[in-house]
CSV table of C-alpha atoms (C1' of nucleotides) in Angstrom, one decimal:
chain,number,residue,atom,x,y,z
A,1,UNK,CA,0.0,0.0,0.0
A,2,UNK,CA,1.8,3.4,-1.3
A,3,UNK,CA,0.5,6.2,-2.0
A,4,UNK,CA,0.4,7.9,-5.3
A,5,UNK,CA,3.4,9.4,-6.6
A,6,UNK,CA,0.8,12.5,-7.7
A,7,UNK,CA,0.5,13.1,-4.0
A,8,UNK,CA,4.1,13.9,-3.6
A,9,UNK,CA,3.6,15.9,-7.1
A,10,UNK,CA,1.0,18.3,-5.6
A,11,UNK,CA,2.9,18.6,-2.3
A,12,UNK,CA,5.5,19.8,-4.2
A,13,UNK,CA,3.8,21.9,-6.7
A,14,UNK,CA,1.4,23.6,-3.5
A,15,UNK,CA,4.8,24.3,-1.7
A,16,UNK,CA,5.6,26.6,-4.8
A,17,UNK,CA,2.5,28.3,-5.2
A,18,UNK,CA,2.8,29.0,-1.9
A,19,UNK,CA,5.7,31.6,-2.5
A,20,UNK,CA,3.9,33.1,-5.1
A,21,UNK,CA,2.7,36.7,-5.0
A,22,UNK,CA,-0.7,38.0,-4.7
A,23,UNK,CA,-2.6,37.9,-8.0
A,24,UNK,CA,0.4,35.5,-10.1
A,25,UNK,CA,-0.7,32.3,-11.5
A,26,UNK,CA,2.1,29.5,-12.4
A,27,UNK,CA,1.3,27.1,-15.4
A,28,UNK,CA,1.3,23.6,-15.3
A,29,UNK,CA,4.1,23.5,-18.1
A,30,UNK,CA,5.8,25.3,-15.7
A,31,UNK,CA,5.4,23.1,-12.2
A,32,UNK,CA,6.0,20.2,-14.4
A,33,UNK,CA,9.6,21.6,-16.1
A,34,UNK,CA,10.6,22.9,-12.6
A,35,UNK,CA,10.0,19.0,-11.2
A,36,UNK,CA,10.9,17.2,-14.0
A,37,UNK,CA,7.6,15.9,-14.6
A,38,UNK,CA,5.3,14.5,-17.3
A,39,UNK,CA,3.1,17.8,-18.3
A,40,UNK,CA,-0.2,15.8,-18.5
A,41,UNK,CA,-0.2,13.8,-15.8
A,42,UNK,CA,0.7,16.3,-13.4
A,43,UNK,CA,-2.0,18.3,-15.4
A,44,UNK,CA,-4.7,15.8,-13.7
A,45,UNK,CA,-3.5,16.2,-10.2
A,46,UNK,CA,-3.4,19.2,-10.6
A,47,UNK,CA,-7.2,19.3,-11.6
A,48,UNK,CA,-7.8,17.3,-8.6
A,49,UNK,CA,-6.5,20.1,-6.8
A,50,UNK,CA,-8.8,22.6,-8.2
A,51,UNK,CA,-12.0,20.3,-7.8
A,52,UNK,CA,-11.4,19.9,-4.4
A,53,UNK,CA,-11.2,23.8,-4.1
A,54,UNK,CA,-7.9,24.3,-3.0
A,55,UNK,CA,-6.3,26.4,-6.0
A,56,UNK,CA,-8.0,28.8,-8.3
A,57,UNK,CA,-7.1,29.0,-11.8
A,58,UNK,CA,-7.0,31.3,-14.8
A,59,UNK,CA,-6.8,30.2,-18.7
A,60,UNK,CA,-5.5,32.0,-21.5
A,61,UNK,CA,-1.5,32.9,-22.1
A,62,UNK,CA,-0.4,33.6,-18.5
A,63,UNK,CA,-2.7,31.6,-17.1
A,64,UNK,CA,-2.2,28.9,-14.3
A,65,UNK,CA,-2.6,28.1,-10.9
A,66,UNK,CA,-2.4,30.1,-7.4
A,67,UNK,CA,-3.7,28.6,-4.1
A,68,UNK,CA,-7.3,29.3,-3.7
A,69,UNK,CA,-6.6,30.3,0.9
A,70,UNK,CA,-3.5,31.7,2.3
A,71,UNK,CA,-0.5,28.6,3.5
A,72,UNK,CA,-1.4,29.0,6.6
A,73,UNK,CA,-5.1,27.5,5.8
A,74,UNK,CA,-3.9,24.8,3.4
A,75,UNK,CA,-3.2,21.6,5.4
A,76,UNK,CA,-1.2,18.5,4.1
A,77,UNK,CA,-4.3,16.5,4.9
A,78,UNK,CA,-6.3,18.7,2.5
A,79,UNK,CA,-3.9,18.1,-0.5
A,80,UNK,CA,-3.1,14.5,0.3
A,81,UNK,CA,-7.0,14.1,0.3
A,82,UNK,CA,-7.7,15.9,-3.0
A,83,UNK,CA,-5.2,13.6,-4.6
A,84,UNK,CA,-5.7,10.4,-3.0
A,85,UNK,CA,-9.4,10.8,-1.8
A,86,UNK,CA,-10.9,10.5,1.5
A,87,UNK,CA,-11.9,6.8,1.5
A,88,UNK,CA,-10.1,5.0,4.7
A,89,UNK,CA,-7.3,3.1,4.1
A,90,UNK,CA,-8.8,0.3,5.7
A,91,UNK,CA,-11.7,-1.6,3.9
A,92,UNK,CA,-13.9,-3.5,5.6
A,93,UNK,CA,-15.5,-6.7,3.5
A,94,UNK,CA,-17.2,-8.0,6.8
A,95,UNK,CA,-15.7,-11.4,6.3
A,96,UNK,CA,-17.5,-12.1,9.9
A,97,UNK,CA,-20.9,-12.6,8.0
A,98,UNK,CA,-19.9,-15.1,6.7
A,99,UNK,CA,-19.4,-17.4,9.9
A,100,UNK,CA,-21.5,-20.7,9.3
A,101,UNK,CA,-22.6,-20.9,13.4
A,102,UNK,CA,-24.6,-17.2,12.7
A,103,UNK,CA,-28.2,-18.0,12.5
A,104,UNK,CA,-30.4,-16.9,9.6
A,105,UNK,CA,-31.2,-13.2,9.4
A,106,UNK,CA,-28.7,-12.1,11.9
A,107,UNK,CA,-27.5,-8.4,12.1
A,108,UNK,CA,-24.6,-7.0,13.5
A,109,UNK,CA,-25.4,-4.2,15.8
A,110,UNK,CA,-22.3,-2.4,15.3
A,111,UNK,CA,-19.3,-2.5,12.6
A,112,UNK,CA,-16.4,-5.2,12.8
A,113,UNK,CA,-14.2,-4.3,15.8
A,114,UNK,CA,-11.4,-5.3,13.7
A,115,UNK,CA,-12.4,-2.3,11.6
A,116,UNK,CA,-12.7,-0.1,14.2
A,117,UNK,CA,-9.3,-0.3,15.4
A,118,UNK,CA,-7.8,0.0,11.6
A,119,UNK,CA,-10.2,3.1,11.3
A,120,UNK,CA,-8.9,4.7,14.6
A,121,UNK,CA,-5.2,4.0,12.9
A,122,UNK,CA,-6.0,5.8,10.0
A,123,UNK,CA,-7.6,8.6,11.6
A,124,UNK,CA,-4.4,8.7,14.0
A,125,UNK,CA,-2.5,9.4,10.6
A,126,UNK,CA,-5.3,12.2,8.7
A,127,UNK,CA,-4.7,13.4,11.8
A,128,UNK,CA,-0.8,14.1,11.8
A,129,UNK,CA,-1.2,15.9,8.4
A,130,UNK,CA,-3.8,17.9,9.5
A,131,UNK,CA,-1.8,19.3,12.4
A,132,UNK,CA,0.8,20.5,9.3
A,133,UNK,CA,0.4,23.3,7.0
A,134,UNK,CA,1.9,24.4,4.0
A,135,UNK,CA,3.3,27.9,6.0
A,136,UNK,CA,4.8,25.5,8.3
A,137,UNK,CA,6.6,23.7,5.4
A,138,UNK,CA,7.8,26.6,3.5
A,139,UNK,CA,9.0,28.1,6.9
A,140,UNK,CA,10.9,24.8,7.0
A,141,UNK,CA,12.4,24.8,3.7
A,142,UNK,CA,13.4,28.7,3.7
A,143,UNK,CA,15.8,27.1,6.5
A,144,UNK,CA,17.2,24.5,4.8
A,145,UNK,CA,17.9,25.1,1.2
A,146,UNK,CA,20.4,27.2,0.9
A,147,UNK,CA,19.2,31.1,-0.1
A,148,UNK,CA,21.3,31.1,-3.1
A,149,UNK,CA,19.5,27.9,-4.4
A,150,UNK,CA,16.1,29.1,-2.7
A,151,UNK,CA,16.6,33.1,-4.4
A,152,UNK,CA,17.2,31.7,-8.1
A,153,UNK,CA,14.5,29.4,-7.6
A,154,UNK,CA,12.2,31.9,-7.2
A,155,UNK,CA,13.4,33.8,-9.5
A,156,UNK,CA,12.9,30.8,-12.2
A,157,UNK,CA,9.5,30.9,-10.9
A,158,UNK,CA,8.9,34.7,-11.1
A,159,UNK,CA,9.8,34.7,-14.9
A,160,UNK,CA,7.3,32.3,-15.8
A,161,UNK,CA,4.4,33.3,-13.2
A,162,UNK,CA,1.9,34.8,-15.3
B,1,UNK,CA,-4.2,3.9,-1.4
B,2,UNK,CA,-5.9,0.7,0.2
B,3,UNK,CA,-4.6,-1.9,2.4
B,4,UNK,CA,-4.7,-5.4,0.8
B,5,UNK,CA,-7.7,-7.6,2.1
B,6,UNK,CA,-5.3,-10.4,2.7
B,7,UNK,CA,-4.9,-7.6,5.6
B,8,UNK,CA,-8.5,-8.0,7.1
B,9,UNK,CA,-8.1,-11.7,6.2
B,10,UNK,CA,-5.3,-12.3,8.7
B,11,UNK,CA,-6.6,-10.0,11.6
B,12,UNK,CA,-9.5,-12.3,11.7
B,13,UNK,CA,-7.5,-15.2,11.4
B,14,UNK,CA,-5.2,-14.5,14.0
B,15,UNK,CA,-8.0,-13.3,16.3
B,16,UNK,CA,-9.7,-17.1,15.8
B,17,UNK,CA,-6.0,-18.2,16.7
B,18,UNK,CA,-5.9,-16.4,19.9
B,19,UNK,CA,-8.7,-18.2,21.0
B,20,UNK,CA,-7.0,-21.5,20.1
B,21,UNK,CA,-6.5,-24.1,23.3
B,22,UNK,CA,-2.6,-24.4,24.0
B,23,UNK,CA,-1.0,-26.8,21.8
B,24,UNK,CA,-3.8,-26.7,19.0
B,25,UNK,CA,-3.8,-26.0,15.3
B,26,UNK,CA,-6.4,-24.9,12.8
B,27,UNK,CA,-6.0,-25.6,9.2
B,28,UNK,CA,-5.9,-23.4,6.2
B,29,UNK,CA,-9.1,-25.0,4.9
B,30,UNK,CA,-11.3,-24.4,7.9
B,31,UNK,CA,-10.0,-20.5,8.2
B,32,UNK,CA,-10.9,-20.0,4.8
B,33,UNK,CA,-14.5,-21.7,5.7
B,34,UNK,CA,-15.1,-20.3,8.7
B,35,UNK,CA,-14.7,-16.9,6.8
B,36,UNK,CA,-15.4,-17.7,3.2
B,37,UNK,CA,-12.5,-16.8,1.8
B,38,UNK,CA,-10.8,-18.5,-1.0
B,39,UNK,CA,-8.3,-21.1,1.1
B,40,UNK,CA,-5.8,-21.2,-1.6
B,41,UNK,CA,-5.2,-17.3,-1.7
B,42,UNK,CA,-5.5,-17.3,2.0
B,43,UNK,CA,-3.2,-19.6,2.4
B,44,UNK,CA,-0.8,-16.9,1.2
B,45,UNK,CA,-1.3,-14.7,3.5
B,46,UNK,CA,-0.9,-17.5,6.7
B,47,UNK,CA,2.9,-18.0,4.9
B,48,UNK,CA,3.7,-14.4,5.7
B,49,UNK,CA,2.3,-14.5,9.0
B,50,UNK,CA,4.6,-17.6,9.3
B,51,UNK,CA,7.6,-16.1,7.9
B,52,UNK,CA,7.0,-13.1,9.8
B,53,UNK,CA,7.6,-15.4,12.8
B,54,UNK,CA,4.0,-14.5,14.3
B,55,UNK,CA,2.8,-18.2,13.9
B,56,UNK,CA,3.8,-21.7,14.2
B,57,UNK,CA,2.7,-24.7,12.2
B,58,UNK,CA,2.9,-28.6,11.9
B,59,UNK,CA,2.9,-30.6,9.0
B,60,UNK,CA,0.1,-33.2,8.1
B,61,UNK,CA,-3.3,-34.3,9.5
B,62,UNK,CA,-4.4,-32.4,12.1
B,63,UNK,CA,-1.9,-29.8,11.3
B,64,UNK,CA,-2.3,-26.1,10.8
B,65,UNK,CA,-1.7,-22.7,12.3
B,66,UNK,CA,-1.1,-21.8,16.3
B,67,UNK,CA,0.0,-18.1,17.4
B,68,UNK,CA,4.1,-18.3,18.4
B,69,UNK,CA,3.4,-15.7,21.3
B,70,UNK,CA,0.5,-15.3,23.7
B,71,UNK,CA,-2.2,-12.8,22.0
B,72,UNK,CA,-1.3,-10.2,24.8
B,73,UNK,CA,2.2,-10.0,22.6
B,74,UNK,CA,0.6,-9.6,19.1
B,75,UNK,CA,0.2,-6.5,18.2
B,76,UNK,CA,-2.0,-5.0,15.0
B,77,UNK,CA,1.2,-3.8,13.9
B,78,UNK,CA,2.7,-7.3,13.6
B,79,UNK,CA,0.1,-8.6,11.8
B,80,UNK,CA,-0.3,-5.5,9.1
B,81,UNK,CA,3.5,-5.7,8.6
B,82,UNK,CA,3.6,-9.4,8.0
B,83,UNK,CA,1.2,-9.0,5.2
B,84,UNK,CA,1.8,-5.5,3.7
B,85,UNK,CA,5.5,-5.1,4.6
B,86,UNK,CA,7.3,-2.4,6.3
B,87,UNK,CA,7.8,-0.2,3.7
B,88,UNK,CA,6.6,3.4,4.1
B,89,UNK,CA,3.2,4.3,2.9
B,90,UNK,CA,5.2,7.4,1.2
B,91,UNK,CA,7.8,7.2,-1.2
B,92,UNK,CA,10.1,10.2,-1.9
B,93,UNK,CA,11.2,10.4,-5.6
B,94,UNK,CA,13.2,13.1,-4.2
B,95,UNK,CA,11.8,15.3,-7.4
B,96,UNK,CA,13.1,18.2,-6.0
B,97,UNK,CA,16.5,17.1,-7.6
B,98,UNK,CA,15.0,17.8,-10.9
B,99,UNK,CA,15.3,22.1,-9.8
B,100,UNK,CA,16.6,23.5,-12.9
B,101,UNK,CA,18.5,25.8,-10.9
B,102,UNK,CA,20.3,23.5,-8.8
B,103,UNK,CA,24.5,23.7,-8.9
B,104,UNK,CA,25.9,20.7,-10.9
B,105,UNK,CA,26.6,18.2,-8.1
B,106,UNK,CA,24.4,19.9,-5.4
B,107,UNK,CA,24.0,17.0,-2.8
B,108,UNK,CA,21.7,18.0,-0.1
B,109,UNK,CA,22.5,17.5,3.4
B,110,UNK,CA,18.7,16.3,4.6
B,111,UNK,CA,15.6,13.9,3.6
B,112,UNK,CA,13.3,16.1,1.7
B,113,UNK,CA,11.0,18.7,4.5
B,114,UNK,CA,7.8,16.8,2.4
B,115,UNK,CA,8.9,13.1,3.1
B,116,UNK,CA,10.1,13.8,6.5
B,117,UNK,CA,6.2,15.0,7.3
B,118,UNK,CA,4.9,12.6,5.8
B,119,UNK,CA,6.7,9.5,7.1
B,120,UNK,CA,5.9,11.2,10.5
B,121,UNK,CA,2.2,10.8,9.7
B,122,UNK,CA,3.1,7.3,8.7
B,123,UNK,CA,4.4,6.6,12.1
B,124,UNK,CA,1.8,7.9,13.8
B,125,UNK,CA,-0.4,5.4,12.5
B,126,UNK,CA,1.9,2.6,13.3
B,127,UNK,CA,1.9,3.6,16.8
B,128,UNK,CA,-1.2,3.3,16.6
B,129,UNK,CA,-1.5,-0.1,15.5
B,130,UNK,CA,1.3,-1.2,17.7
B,131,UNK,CA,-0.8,0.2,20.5
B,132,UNK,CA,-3.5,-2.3,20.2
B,133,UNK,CA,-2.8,-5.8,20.9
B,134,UNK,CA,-4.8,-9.4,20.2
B,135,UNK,CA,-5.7,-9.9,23.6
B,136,UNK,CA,-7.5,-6.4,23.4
B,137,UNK,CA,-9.4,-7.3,20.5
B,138,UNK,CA,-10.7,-10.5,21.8
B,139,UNK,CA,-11.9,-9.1,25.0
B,140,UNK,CA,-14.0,-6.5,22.8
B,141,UNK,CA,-15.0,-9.4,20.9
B,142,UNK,CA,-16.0,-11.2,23.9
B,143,UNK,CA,-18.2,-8.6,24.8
B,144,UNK,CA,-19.6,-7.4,21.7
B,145,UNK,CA,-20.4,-10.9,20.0
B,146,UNK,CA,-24.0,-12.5,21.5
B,147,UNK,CA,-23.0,-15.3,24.2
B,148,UNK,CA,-24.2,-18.1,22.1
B,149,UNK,CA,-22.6,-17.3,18.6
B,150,UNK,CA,-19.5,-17.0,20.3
B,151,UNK,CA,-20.0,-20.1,22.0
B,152,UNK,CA,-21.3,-22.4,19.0
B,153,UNK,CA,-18.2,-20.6,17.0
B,154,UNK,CA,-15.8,-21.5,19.5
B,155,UNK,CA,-17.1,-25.4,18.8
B,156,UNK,CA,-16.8,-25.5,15.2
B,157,UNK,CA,-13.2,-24.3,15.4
B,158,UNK,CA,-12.3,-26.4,18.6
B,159,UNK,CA,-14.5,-30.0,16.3
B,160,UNK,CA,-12.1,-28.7,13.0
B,161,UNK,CA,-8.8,-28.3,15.6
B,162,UNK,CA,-6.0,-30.6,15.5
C,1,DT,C1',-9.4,41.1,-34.3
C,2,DT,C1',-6.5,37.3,-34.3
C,3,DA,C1',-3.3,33.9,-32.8
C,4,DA,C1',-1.2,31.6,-29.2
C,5,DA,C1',-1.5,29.7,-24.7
C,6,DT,C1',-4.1,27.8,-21.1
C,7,DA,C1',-7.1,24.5,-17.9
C,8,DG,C1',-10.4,20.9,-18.3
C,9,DG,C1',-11.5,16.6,-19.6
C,10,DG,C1',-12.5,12.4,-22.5
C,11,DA,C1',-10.4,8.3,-24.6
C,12,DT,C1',-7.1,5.0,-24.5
C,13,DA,C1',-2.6,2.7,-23.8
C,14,DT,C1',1.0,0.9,-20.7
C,15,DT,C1',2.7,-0.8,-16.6
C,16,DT,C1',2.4,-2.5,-12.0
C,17,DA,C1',0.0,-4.4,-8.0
C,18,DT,C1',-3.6,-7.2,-6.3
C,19,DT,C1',-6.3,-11.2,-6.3
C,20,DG,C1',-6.8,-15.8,-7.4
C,21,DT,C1',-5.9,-20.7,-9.2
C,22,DC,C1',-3.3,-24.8,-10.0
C,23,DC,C1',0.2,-27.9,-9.1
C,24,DT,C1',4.3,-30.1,-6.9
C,25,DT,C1',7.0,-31.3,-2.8
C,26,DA,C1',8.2,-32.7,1.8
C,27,DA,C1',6.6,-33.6,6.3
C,28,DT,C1',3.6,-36.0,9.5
C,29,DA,C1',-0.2,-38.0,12.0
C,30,DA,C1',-3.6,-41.6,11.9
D,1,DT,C1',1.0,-46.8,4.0
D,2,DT,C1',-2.2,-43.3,3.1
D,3,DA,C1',-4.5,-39.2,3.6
D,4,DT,C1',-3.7,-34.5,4.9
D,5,DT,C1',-1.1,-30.6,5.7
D,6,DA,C1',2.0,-26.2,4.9
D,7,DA,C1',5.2,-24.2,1.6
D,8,DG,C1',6.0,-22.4,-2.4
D,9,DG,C1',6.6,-21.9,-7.6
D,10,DA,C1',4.2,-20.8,-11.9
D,11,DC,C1',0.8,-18.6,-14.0
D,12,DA,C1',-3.8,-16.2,-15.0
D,13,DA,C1',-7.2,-12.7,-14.3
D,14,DT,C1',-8.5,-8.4,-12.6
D,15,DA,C1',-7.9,-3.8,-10.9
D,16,DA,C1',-5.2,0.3,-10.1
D,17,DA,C1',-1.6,3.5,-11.2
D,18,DT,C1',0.8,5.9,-14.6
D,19,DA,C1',0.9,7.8,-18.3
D,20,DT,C1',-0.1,9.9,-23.5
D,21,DC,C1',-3.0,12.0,-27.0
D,22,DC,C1',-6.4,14.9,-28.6
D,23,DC,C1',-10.3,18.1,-28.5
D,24,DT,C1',-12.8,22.2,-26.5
D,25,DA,C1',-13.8,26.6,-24.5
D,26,DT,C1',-11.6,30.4,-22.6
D,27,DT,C1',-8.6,34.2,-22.2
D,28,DT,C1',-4.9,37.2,-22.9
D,29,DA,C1',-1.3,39.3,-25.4
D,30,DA,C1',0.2,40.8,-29.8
DNA sequence: TTAAATAGGGATATTTATTGTCCTTAATAA
DNA sequence: TTATTAAGGACAATAAATATCCCTATTTAA
């Protein structure tokens, strides 16, 4: 169980959008060069980003994306659950139904405890990247990549921000 | 991003194990019947719970599975690794090495700020499951499950038991 | 006004992972 | 000795992830 490589994609792209200034959009073309990614199929994530509300978009030359709430607002949780949706990572096929002692027409009162204690796990984890936000990484990578790298990167972006 | 069912396959499995008298095994055949799952399939997932060490077996009639530790020692964890593995739920492509503006031979010092967030989400939910133990989910069981169905299930398992 | 660039999205292909079946082998209890 | 079992290899079927291609409506810059 991994998750999709578009989730790291549009953590990625959302962490440079959210250095970009007031009223500048950044084209796909552009996210994807700047990662090295297939155009296209960043393109879709990217749409999943926008359905879910979490970017606003313009077309036209100069058009792109720019996030939709401030950093601050914008929670990992929110982009990991654009991308990979909001079903639990923990399915429950109610294998206990199929027990030959149950007698006919039984109901279970409540779901599978097994489930239960999966769902609580992966609540436990929506949790953790709820409690981060994309201010919180940016503020992290200012400190670590190096401001020469971090300065021409924007700058890179800056040309191409529409 | 879902966990295999071979994942809700051996939770069950392992909790029908805990109830097991000392020195007892149940069979592929009548785990896959007492839950109607396909027994050759299943049977895979009972090989990683045995090459994970979290089970013991015996060869021929009245052969089958037994726990190797006492279900106070089995954690959810141990059983969700055996089957899914221990790799992270994220991988890191480490696409931020594609940076156009990077120096040639620019080596950075650090795990990327968006892998190291979220493998710490990923851990959070193995805590989690390492938190909760088979002895807890049979006691829940016990209390959930109506007196007789646990009872007439405990017979068929103990009448298919070598 | 026109031409180029954009997001959105449908259709489809490719690759990988999951799910499932079949068969052989070695061990073992009855 | 015989039936039954776990282990595991080979392989098939299905589903999901990862793309690629192309068309459309929109918008902006020339």
């Amino acid at each position: 169980m991994i998750l999709k490589s578009q989730v790291e994609w549009a953590l990625h792209c959302c962490a440079i959008l959210a250095g970009l200034p007031d009223g500048r959009y950044l084209s796909t073309k552009a996210l994807a060069e700047f990662h090295g990614l297939p155009k296209e199929y960043l393109s879709k994530a990217l749409q999943s980003l926008s359905q879910a509300g979490l970017v606003h978009t313009t077309l036209g030359p100069s058009g792109g994306y720019r996030l939709a709430k401030s950093p601050a607002e914008l929670s990992f949780l929110d982009i990991v659950e654009a991308v990979e949706g909001k079903t639990r990572t923990f399915v429950c096929n109610n294998i206990r139904a199929n027990n030959p002692c149950r007698p006919q027409g039984y109901c279970e009162s409540s779901p599978c405890a097994v489930a239960r204690i999966m769902w609580e796990a992966d609540e436990a984890w929506r949790e953790r990247l709820r409690s981060v936000n994309l201010a919180q990484l940016t503020e992290t990578l200012s400190q670590e990549i190096p401001s020469k790298l971090w300065k021409s990167s924007f700058e890179w972006v800056l040309d191409r921000a529409g």
